[in-house]
Coordinates of C-alpha atoms in Angstrom, one line a residue:
Chain A
M1 CA 0.0 0.0 0.0
T2 CA 1.3 3.5 -0.8
Q3 CA 1.2 6.5 1.4
P4 CA 1.6 10.1 0.5
P5 CA 5.0 11.3 1.7
I6 CA 4.9 12.4 5.3
N7 CA 6.0 16.0 5.5
L8 CA 8.2 15.9 8.7
R9 CA 9.9 19.1 7.6
L10 CA 6.5 20.9 8.0
A11 CA 6.0 19.5 11.5
E12 CA 9.5 20.8 12.4
L13 CA 8.9 24.2 11.0
A14 CA 5.5 24.4 12.6
F15 CA 7.0 23.6 15.9
K16 CA 9.7 26.2 15.4
K17 CA 7.0 28.7 14.6
V18 CA 5.0 27.8 17.7
T19 CA 8.1 28.3 19.8
G20 CA 9.2 31.5 18.1
N21 CA 12.4 30.0 16.8
L22 CA 11.8 30.3 13.1
T23 CA 14.6 32.0 11.1
D24 CA 13.9 34.2 8.1
E25 CA 15.1 31.5 5.7
E26 CA 12.9 28.9 7.4
S27 CA 10.0 31.2 7.2
I28 CA 10.4 31.4 3.4
E29 CA 10.7 27.6 3.2
L30 CA 7.6 27.2 5.3
E31 CA 5.6 29.5 3.1
H32 CA 6.8 27.5 0.0
I33 CA 5.6 24.1 1.6
L34 CA 2.3 25.7 2.4
E35 CA 1.9 27.0 -1.1
I36 CA 2.2 23.7 -2.7
S37 CA 0.1 21.8 -0.2
P38 CA -3.3 23.5 0.6
D39 CA -4.4 20.8 3.1
K40 CA -1.2 21.4 5.1
R41 CA -1.9 25.1 5.1
A42 CA -5.3 24.5 6.5
L43 CA -3.8 22.4 9.3
F44 CA -1.0 24.9 9.9
E45 CA -3.3 27.8 10.1
E46 CA -5.5 25.9 12.6
L47 CA -2.6 25.1 14.8
M48 CA -1.4 28.7 14.8
N49 CA -4.7 30.2 15.5
P50 CA -4.7 31.4 19.1
D51 CA -8.6 31.5 19.3
R52 CA -8.9 27.9 18.1
N53 CA -6.0 26.7 20.4
A54 CA -7.9 28.2 23.4
E55 CA -11.2 26.7 22.3
D56 CA -9.7 23.3 21.8
L57 CA -7.9 23.3 25.1
V58 CA -11.1 24.4 26.9
S59 CA -13.0 21.7 25.2
M60 CA -10.3 19.1 26.3
S61 CA -10.5 20.4 29.9
G62 CA -14.3 19.7 29.8
S63 CA -13.9 16.0 28.8
N64 CA -15.1 13.7 31.6
V65 CA -12.0 11.6 32.0
E66 CA -13.2 9.8 35.1
A67 CA -16.4 8.6 33.5
S68 CA -14.4 7.2 30.6
W69 CA -12.0 5.5 33.0
D70 CA -14.8 3.9 35.0
K71 CA -16.0 2.4 31.7
V72 CA -12.5 1.1 30.9
K73 CA -12.1 -0.4 34.4
A74 CA -15.4 -2.2 34.1
S75 CA -14.4 -3.7 30.8
V76 CA -10.8 -4.6 31.2
P77 CA -9.3 -6.7 34.1
F78 CA -6.2 -5.4 35.7
T79 CA -3.4 -7.0 37.6
P80 CA -4.2 -6.3 41.3
K81 CA -1.4 -4.4 43.0
K82 CA 0.2 -6.2 46.0
R83 CA 0.5 -4.1 49.1
G84 CA 3.2 -5.5 51.6
S85 CA 3.5 -4.8 55.2
G86 CA 5.6 -1.8 54.3
Y87 CA 2.6 0.0 53.0
F88 CA 0.6 -0.3 56.3
I89 CA 3.8 0.8 58.3
A90 CA 4.0 3.8 56.0
A91 CA 0.3 4.6 56.3
A92 CA 0.4 4.2 60.1
S93 CA 3.4 6.6 60.2
V94 CA 1.6 9.2 58.2
I95 CA -1.5 8.9 60.4
L96 CA 0.7 9.2 63.6
V97 CA 2.5 12.3 62.3
I98 CA -0.7 14.1 61.1
G99 CA -2.4 13.1 64.6
S100 CA 0.6 14.6 66.5
I101 CA 0.4 17.9 64.5
V102 CA -3.4 18.2 65.1
V103 CA -3.0 17.5 68.9
Y104 CA -0.1 20.0 69.1
L105 CA -2.1 22.7 67.3
L106 CA -5.2 22.2 69.5
W107 CA -3.1 22.2 72.6
N108 CA -1.3 25.5 71.6
E109 CA -4.7 27.2 70.7
K110 CA -6.0 26.4 74.2
N111 CA -2.8 27.6 76.0
K112 CA -2.3 30.9 74.1
P113 CA -1.4 33.6 76.7
A114 CA -3.9 36.5 77.0
I115 CA -2.7 39.9 75.5
V116 CA -0.7 41.8 78.1
Q117 CA -1.3 45.6 78.5
N118 CA 2.0 47.5 78.1
A119 CA 0.9 50.7 79.9
N120 CA 3.7 50.4 82.5
K121 CA 6.5 49.4 80.2
S122 CA 9.4 51.9 79.4
S123 CA 9.4 53.3 75.9
T124 CA 12.2 52.4 73.5
I125 CA 13.7 54.4 70.7
H126 CA 15.3 53.4 67.3
P127 CA 17.4 55.5 64.9
V128 CA 15.8 56.2 61.6
I129 CA 17.3 54.2 58.9
I130 CA 18.1 56.5 56.0
D131 CA 17.9 53.9 53.3
S132 CA 21.3 54.9 51.7
V133 CA 21.0 55.1 47.9
A134 CA 24.2 57.1 46.8
K135 CA 27.5 58.6 47.7
I136 CA 28.6 62.1 46.8
V137 CA 32.3 62.1 46.4
G138 CA 33.9 65.6 46.3
G139 CA 36.9 66.6 44.2
D140 CA 39.0 66.4 47.4
G141 CA 37.9 62.8 48.2
T142 CA 35.3 63.6 50.9
E143 CA 32.5 61.1 50.8
I144 CA 28.9 61.8 52.0
V145 CA 26.3 59.0 51.9
V146 CA 22.7 60.2 51.2
G147 CA 19.4 58.4 51.9
R148 CA 16.3 58.1 49.9
N149 CA 14.1 59.2 52.7
Q150 CA 16.1 62.2 53.8
L151 CA 14.5 65.6 53.3
G152 CA 16.2 69.0 52.9
I153 CA 19.9 69.8 52.6
V154 CA 22.1 66.6 52.6
A155 CA 25.4 68.1 51.6
Y156 CA 27.1 71.3 50.2
I157 CA 29.1 71.5 46.9
D158 CA 31.2 74.7 46.9
D159 CA 29.0 76.1 49.6
K160 CA 25.9 75.5 47.5
P161 CA 23.3 73.1 49.0
V162 CA 22.5 69.7 47.6
L163 CA 18.9 68.9 48.4
M164 CA 16.9 65.7 48.7
K165 CA 13.3 66.3 48.0
D166 CA 10.6 63.8 47.0
H167 CA 13.3 61.1 46.7
T168 CA 15.2 63.2 44.2
L169 CA 18.7 64.5 44.7
I170 CA 18.8 68.1 43.5
I171 CA 22.3 69.3 42.3
P172 CA 23.2 73.0 42.2
D173 CA 25.4 74.8 39.7
I174 CA 28.9 73.3 39.8
E175 CA 31.5 75.7 38.6
T176 CA 34.6 73.9 39.8
R177 CA 36.1 70.5 38.7
G178 CA 33.2 68.7 40.1
P179 CA 32.2 65.8 42.2
V180 CA 31.1 62.4 41.4
I181 CA 27.7 60.8 42.3
K182 CA 27.6 57.0 42.8
A183 CA 24.4 55.1 43.0
L184 CA 25.0 52.3 45.5
P185 CA 24.6 48.7 44.3
G186 CA 21.1 47.8 43.7
K187 CA 19.8 51.3 44.4
E188 CA 18.4 53.6 41.8
L189 CA 18.8 57.3 42.3
Q190 CA 16.8 60.1 40.7
V191 CA 18.8 63.3 40.2
Q192 CA 17.7 66.7 39.0
L193 CA 20.4 68.9 37.5
T194 CA 20.7 72.6 37.7
D195 CA 19.2 73.1 34.2
G196 CA 16.1 71.0 35.0
T197 CA 17.3 67.9 33.3
R198 CA 16.3 64.8 35.2
V199 CA 18.4 61.6 35.4
W200 CA 17.5 58.1 36.6
L201 CA 20.8 56.5 37.5
S202 CA 20.8 52.7 37.7
G203 CA 22.3 50.7 40.6
S204 CA 26.2 50.9 40.6
S205 CA 26.3 53.7 38.1
V206 CA 28.3 56.9 38.3
L207 CA 27.6 60.5 37.1
D208 CA 30.8 62.4 36.9
F209 CA 30.8 66.2 36.7
Q210 CA 34.4 66.4 36.0
E211 CA 34.1 69.5 33.9
G212 CA 31.6 71.3 36.1
F213 CA 27.9 71.6 35.2
T214 CA 26.0 74.8 34.7
T215 CA 23.0 76.0 32.5
V216 CA 25.6 77.2 29.9
K217 CA 27.9 74.3 30.1
R218 CA 26.0 71.1 30.1
T219 CA 28.5 68.2 30.0
L220 CA 28.9 65.2 32.2
A221 CA 30.3 61.7 32.1
L222 CA 28.5 58.4 32.8
K223 CA 29.7 55.0 33.8
G224 CA 26.9 52.4 34.0
E225 CA 23.4 53.1 32.9
A226 CA 21.1 56.1 33.2
Y227 CA 18.0 57.5 31.6
F228 CA 18.0 61.2 30.7
E229 CA 15.1 63.6 30.2
V230 CA 17.0 66.6 29.0
A231 CA 15.4 70.0 29.8
K232 CA 14.5 72.0 26.7
G233 CA 15.0 75.7 26.2
A234 CA 18.7 76.0 27.1
D235 CA 21.1 77.4 24.6
A236 CA 24.0 75.0 25.4
H237 CA 24.0 71.5 24.0
F238 CA 23.7 68.7 26.6
A239 CA 26.5 66.2 26.3
V240 CA 27.2 62.8 27.9
N241 CA 30.6 61.2 27.6
A242 CA 30.5 57.4 28.0
R243 CA 33.5 55.2 27.4
G244 CA 34.8 57.1 24.4
M245 CA 31.4 57.8 22.9
K246 CA 29.8 61.2 23.2
A247 CA 26.0 61.9 22.9
T248 CA 25.0 65.5 22.2
A249 CA 21.4 66.8 22.3
L250 CA 19.3 69.9 23.0
G251 CA 16.1 68.5 24.5
T252 CA 15.4 64.8 24.3
M253 CA 14.8 61.5 26.1
F254 CA 17.3 58.7 25.9
T255 CA 19.0 55.9 27.9
I256 CA 22.7 55.2 27.8
S257 CA 24.0 51.9 29.0
A258 CA 27.9 52.0 29.4
Y259 CA 29.1 49.4 31.8
D260 CA 32.7 48.4 32.0
K261 CA 32.3 45.4 29.7
G262 CA 30.4 45.1 26.5
A263 CA 29.0 47.6 24.0
V264 CA 27.8 51.1 24.8
I265 CA 24.0 51.1 23.9
T266 CA 22.1 54.3 23.4
S267 CA 18.3 54.1 23.1
L268 CA 16.4 57.2 21.9
F269 CA 12.8 57.7 22.8
E270 CA 12.2 61.2 21.6
G271 CA 13.9 63.9 19.5
K272 CA 17.3 63.5 17.8
L273 CA 20.7 62.7 19.2
N274 CA 24.1 63.2 17.8
L275 CA 26.6 60.5 18.6
S276 CA 30.3 60.6 18.0
G277 CA 33.0 58.2 18.9
G278 CA 36.6 57.9 17.5
E279 CA 36.2 59.3 14.0
K280 CA 32.7 58.1 13.5
D281 CA 29.4 60.1 13.8
M282 CA 25.8 59.0 13.7
L283 CA 22.6 60.9 13.9
L284 CA 20.1 58.9 15.9
S285 CA 16.4 59.3 15.3
K286 CA 13.3 58.6 17.6
N287 CA 12.8 54.9 18.3
E288 CA 16.3 53.9 17.2
E289 CA 19.1 52.3 19.1
A290 CA 22.9 52.7 18.5
V291 CA 25.4 50.0 19.6
W292 CA 28.9 51.4 20.0
N293 CA 31.5 48.6 20.0
N294 CA 35.1 48.3 18.8
N295 CA 35.0 51.9 17.5
K296 CA 32.0 51.2 15.3
F297 CA 28.4 52.2 15.3
L298 CA 25.5 49.9 14.6
R299 CA 22.0 51.3 14.1
R300 CA 18.9 49.2 14.9
S301 CA 15.3 49.7 15.8
L302 CA 14.4 50.1 19.4
P303 CA 13.2 46.8 20.9
K304 CA 9.4 46.7 21.6
T305 CA 10.1 46.3 25.3
S306 CA 12.4 49.4 25.6
T307 CA 9.6 51.9 26.4
D308 CA 8.0 49.7 29.1
K309 CA 11.6 49.2 30.6
M310 CA 12.2 52.9 30.6
N311 CA 8.7 53.5 32.2
G312 CA 9.7 50.9 34.8
K313 CA 12.9 52.7 35.6
I314 CA 11.1 56.1 36.1
N315 CA 8.4 54.4 38.3
G316 CA 10.9 52.4 40.3
Y317 CA 10.6 48.9 39.2
F318 CA 12.6 46.4 37.1
L319 CA 10.6 45.2 34.0
F320 CA 12.0 41.9 32.8
D321 CA 10.8 40.6 29.4
D322 CA 13.8 38.9 27.9
K323 CA 16.0 35.9 27.7
I324 CA 16.9 34.7 31.3
K325 CA 20.6 35.3 30.6
T326 CA 20.0 38.9 29.6
I327 CA 17.9 39.5 32.7
L328 CA 20.4 38.0 35.1
D329 CA 23.2 40.0 33.4
E330 CA 21.2 43.2 34.0
V331 CA 20.6 42.2 37.7
A332 CA 24.3 41.6 38.1
K333 CA 25.3 44.9 36.7
N334 CA 22.8 46.7 38.9
Y335 CA 24.1 45.1 42.0
S336 CA 27.8 45.3 41.0
C337 CA 28.1 41.5 41.1
E338 CA 29.8 39.0 39.0
I339 CA 27.7 36.1 37.5
V340 CA 28.6 32.5 37.0
Y341 CA 26.4 30.3 34.9
K342 CA 26.1 26.5 35.2
G343 CA 24.0 24.4 32.8
D344 CA 22.1 25.2 29.7
F345 CA 19.8 28.2 29.7
S346 CA 20.1 29.8 26.3
D347 CA 16.5 29.5 25.0
K348 CA 14.5 30.3 28.2
E349 CA 12.6 33.6 28.5
Y350 CA 11.0 35.3 31.5
Y351 CA 8.6 38.2 32.2
G352 CA 8.4 39.8 35.6
K353 CA 8.0 43.1 37.5
F354 CA 10.0 43.8 40.7
P355 CA 10.6 46.9 42.7
R356 CA 14.1 48.4 42.3
N357 CA 16.0 49.1 45.4
M358 CA 15.1 45.6 46.7
P359 CA 17.9 43.7 48.7
I360 CA 19.7 41.5 46.2
D361 CA 19.0 38.3 48.3
S362 CA 15.2 39.0 48.2
L363 CA 15.3 39.6 44.5
L364 CA 17.3 36.5 43.8
R365 CA 15.0 34.4 46.0
K366 CA 11.9 35.7 44.0
L367 CA 13.6 35.2 40.7
S368 CA 14.8 31.7 41.6
T369 CA 11.3 30.5 42.4
S370 CA 9.7 31.9 39.3
M371 CA 12.5 31.2 36.8
V372 CA 13.0 27.7 37.9
V373 CA 16.8 28.2 38.3
D374 CA 18.8 27.9 41.5
L375 CA 20.3 31.5 42.2
A376 CA 22.7 31.8 45.1
L377 CA 24.8 34.7 46.3
Q378 CA 28.3 33.8 47.2
G379 CA 30.2 37.0 48.3
N380 CA 30.1 39.2 45.3
K381 CA 29.2 36.4 42.9
I382 CA 25.7 35.3 41.7
I383 CA 25.8 31.6 40.9
A384 CA 23.0 30.7 38.5
D385 CA 22.7 27.0 38.4
F386 CA 20.3 25.5 35.8
T387 CA 21.4 21.9 36.3
K388 CA 19.4 21.4 39.5
F389 CA 16.1 21.6 37.8
K390 CA 16.9 19.4 34.9
Chain B
M1 CA -0.4 6.6 46.9
K2 CA 0.1 7.8 43.4
E3 CA 2.8 6.2 41.4
T4 CA 5.0 8.3 39.1
F5 CA 6.8 7.4 36.0
N6 CA 9.9 9.1 35.1
N7 CA 9.8 8.7 31.3
D8 CA 7.7 7.1 28.5
D9 CA 9.8 3.9 28.7
E10 CA 8.9 3.3 32.3
L11 CA 5.2 4.0 31.6
F12 CA 5.2 1.7 28.6
K13 CA 6.8 -1.2 30.5
A14 CA 4.3 -0.8 33.4
I15 CA 1.4 -0.7 30.8
M16 CA 2.7 -3.9 29.2
K17 CA 2.5 -5.4 32.8
N18 CA -1.1 -4.5 32.9
D19 CA -0.4 -2.1 35.8
E20 CA -3.6 -0.3 36.6
Q21 CA -1.9 3.0 37.8
A22 CA 0.2 3.1 34.6
I23 CA -2.9 2.5 32.4
K24 CA -5.0 5.1 34.2
K25 CA -2.1 7.6 33.8
Y26 CA -1.9 7.0 30.0
H27 CA -5.7 7.0 29.7
D28 CA -6.1 10.3 31.5
D29 CA -3.2 11.9 29.4
I30 CA -4.5 10.8 26.0
Y31 CA -8.3 10.6 26.4
P32 CA -9.2 14.3 25.9
A33 CA -7.0 14.5 22.8
L34 CA -8.4 11.2 21.5
R35 CA -12.0 12.5 22.0
G36 CA -11.0 15.7 20.2
F37 CA -9.7 13.7 17.3
A38 CA -13.0 11.7 17.1
H39 CA -15.1 14.8 17.5
K40 CA -13.3 16.3 14.5
R41 CA -14.2 13.3 12.5
V42 CA -17.8 12.6 13.5
K43 CA -19.0 16.1 14.5
D44 CA -21.0 14.7 17.3
L45 CA -19.5 15.1 20.8
E46 CA -21.6 12.3 22.5
A47 CA -20.5 9.8 19.8
A48 CA -16.9 11.0 20.0
T49 CA -16.9 10.4 23.8
D50 CA -18.0 6.8 23.3
I51 CA -15.6 6.2 20.4
A52 CA -12.6 7.4 22.4
T53 CA -13.4 5.1 25.4
D54 CA -14.2 2.2 23.1
A55 CA -10.9 2.7 21.2
F56 CA -9.0 2.6 24.5
C57 CA -10.7 -0.6 25.7
D58 CA -10.1 -2.2 22.2
T59 CA -6.4 -1.2 22.3
L60 CA -6.0 -2.8 25.8
K61 CA -7.7 -6.0 24.7
S62 CA -6.0 -6.3 21.3
G63 CA -3.2 -8.4 22.6
Y64 CA -0.9 -6.7 20.1
K65 CA 2.8 -6.9 20.9
F66 CA 3.6 -3.2 21.1
T67 CA 7.3 -2.2 21.1
D68 CA 6.9 1.4 22.6
L69 CA 4.4 3.9 23.8
N70 CA 4.2 5.6 20.3
G71 CA 3.1 2.2 19.0
I72 CA 0.1 2.2 21.4
T73 CA -0.7 5.7 20.6
W74 CA -0.7 5.1 16.9
Y75 CA -2.9 2.0 17.4
L76 CA -5.4 4.0 19.5
Y77 CA -5.7 6.7 16.9
N78 CA -6.0 4.3 14.1
N79 CA -8.7 2.3 16.0
A80 CA -10.6 5.5 16.6
R81 CA -10.3 6.4 13.0
F82 CA -12.1 3.2 11.9
K83 CA -14.7 3.6 14.6
C84 CA -15.3 7.1 13.3
R85 CA -15.6 5.8 9.7
D86 CA -18.1 3.2 10.9
H87 CA -20.1 5.9 12.7
N88 CA -20.2 8.0 9.6
K89 CA -21.2 5.0 7.4
K90 CA -24.5 4.8 9.3
K91 CA -25.3 8.3 8.2
V92 CA -24.5 7.7 4.5
S93 CA -27.4 7.2 2.2
P94 CA -27.5 3.6 0.6
Q95 CA -26.6 4.9 -2.9
D96 CA -23.3 6.3 -1.8
S97 CA -21.3 3.1 -1.5
P98 CA -19.0 3.4 1.5
L99 CA -15.3 2.9 0.7
D100 CA -13.8 -0.5 1.6
D101 CA -10.9 -0.5 4.1
E102 CA -8.1 -0.4 1.4
K103 CA -9.6 2.5 -0.5
F104 CA -10.5 4.3 2.8
L105 CA -6.9 4.0 4.0
V106 CA -5.5 5.5 0.8
A107 CA -8.1 8.3 0.6
D108 CA -7.9 9.2 4.3
A109 CA -4.1 9.0 4.7
A110 CA -3.3 12.7 4.5
Q111 CA -6.3 13.7 6.6
F112 CA -5.4 11.1 9.2
E113 CA -1.9 12.4 9.4
N114 CA -3.2 16.0 9.8
D115 CA -5.6 15.0 12.5
V116 CA -3.0 13.0 14.5
I117 CA -0.6 16.0 14.3
W118 CA -3.5 18.3 15.5
A119 CA -4.5 16.0 18.4
E120 CA -1.0 15.4 19.6
F121 CA -0.1 19.1 19.5
R122 CA -3.2 19.8 21.7
R123 CA -2.4 16.9 24.0
I124 CA 1.1 18.0 24.7
T125 CA 0.2 21.6 25.3
Y126 CA -2.8 20.6 27.5
E127 CA -0.4 18.3 29.4
Q128 CA 1.8 21.2 30.2
I129 CA -1.0 23.2 31.6
K130 CA -2.3 20.2 33.7
G131 CA 1.3 19.7 34.9
L132 CA 1.6 23.2 36.4
P133 CA 2.5 22.7 40.0
R134 CA 0.2 25.3 41.5
D135 CA -3.6 25.1 41.4
I136 CA -3.8 28.9 41.1
D137 CA -1.7 28.9 38.0
R138 CA -3.8 26.2 36.3
D139 CA -7.0 28.2 37.2
I140 CA -5.6 31.5 35.9
L141 CA -4.5 29.9 32.6
M142 CA -7.8 27.9 32.0
L143 CA -9.9 31.0 32.8
A144 CA -7.7 33.1 30.4
L145 CA -8.2 30.4 27.7
K146 CA -11.9 30.6 28.3
G147 CA -11.8 34.2 27.4
Y148 CA -11.9 35.9 30.8
K149 CA -10.1 39.2 31.2
P150 CA -7.4 39.6 33.8
V151 CA -9.6 41.9 35.8
E152 CA -12.4 39.3 35.8
I153 CA -10.0 36.5 36.7
A154 CA -8.5 38.5 39.5
K155 CA -12.0 39.1 41.0
Q156 CA -12.9 35.4 40.7
I157 CA -9.7 34.2 42.4
G158 CA -9.3 37.1 44.8
T159 CA -6.1 38.7 43.7
Y160 CA -4.8 41.8 41.8
D161 CA -5.3 42.0 38.0
E162 CA -1.7 43.1 37.6
Y163 CA -0.6 39.8 39.2
V164 CA -2.9 37.9 36.9
R165 CA -1.6 39.7 33.8
T166 CA 2.0 38.9 35.0
R167 CA 1.3 35.3 35.7
I168 CA -0.4 34.7 32.3
K169 CA 2.6 36.1 30.5
N170 CA 5.0 34.0 32.6
L171 CA 3.0 30.8 32.4
A172 CA 2.8 31.1 28.6
K173 CA 6.6 31.5 28.5
Q174 CA 7.1 28.6 30.9
I175 CA 4.9 26.4 28.8
R176 CA 6.8 27.5 25.7
N177 CA 10.1 26.7 27.3
E178 CA 8.9 23.3 28.5
L179 CA 7.6 22.4 25.0
I180 CA 11.1 23.3 23.7
D181 CA 12.7 21.1 26.4
K182 CA 10.5 18.2 25.7
K183 CA 11.2 18.5 22.0
I184 CA 7.6 17.7 20.9
I185 CA 8.8 17.6 17.4
T186 CA 10.7 14.3 18.3
V187 CA 7.4 12.9 19.6
L188 CA 5.5 13.8 16.5
I189 CA 8.1 12.5 14.1
L190 CA 8.2 9.2 15.9
L191 CA 4.5 9.0 15.8
L192 CA 4.3 9.9 12.1
S193 CA 7.0 7.3 11.2
Q194 CA 4.6 4.7 12.8
I195 CA 1.8 6.0 10.5
S196 CA 4.0 5.9 7.4
S197 CA 5.1 2.3 8.1
L198 CA 1.4 1.1 7.5

């Protein structure tokens, strides 16, 4: 008897399509197969249709499996299962343990002490924890730690006050060879500059006012990652130097990620941005991203998740919607940690929202549970072990 | 105490020893998809329900010496296929002479292959949802599949809609990851090779 050829390749391509791993070439190949085989196209479209998928899965959940099994049991004789004395010992142990817990809980309930009034007790005082978020390091090396919940003057730069208001550090005009502001690991800091520009500085990142910063000379340097909302209306260009690359704008919204390792990535959400590095220049437009690596610029469209991530940064949360490795790399950068990977993780993706400024151990614990990966902190290293869940 | 089987091979060996727990596990896994397969063919849910159960009983009683779990799965679908054909025969008017077995197999080959792919895709995805360790996750996903909005699901299960939205996105990704890990394509290819060796 003859059979039509089984199109295994179609099954493979359909699977890749379902799991989002279809390359451009494979997409063309798939389209070709579907073109020459209308019945396969019908099947393929049915499998890819989310409404049909949902309908079929709901219908499957409605099938009365137990009723069918009762009929099967009535019609087919099974080999009876032997239960040795071990079964009864195990069952007796379980009953004993459960019984003990119930008795203990009941006893505890009965013997709970009554609430004691504390009217005669002496009062105690605790210092306010300032929730340190950043360090201001002066040109002379003096360091001042500032806290998120401080209010009012937190330091002076050249006799001008630095204020903390509404969790934002407000920096005055800096006319001298200026100070450095370091966000502590895992702590995001919101900064307002003297020209009205607002900066959201990621954990372990540094803003360096080495050339001073005034309304007529708006230049600073960045190490790490920050989102800038540049104030409009000023005559002087706003410039950020980041690891050999310079971004210049008038009024715009952009993010620069310039950690010690890897490329410098500039994402532009509004306006235009002029980038220069080495002997290269690039004019970046809205919704574009530039990757600066090995003295070369690469232009690409802004990933779909960038705006959500930027909103997350402004509103104080991490928005993760990426491959697990990318997410863990971001966490490590924010908390100034190294990361060590064990096992295979390349294809896995994850979505999640977490408050920034969370202690790293809490964040790792939460990620570990939901990502199905063992995350442990050893000193300054995050160990991401994917082998334990295989 | 519920027995667990680490892989298809263990499950297959237990089924061949007529182990009730193993057969129940296999039945519970495949029955919804088998009923879906039959429903596609006979367009009558009540008949499809009976066909799926009968096909399962016939397969157990067949005495056929299966060599692996895919062999049993193929036999089941094939048995259900003929039962559907017989059911549909009853509805055909006398002048439309029904196809004999040989002609039916040839004429139905491509459609059968498509229907098995369809049913197995559904089965494996449904298994992933059923296999979610937390009741709340299964409930959220099934309600979402039924078309409820996150706000409605949140009200129903007593949580925040933002939590529901986040869980749905994560569960979809988790299921996708697990489908990649389980290499469902390998399962389908093995099953299809059984059909092609007819």
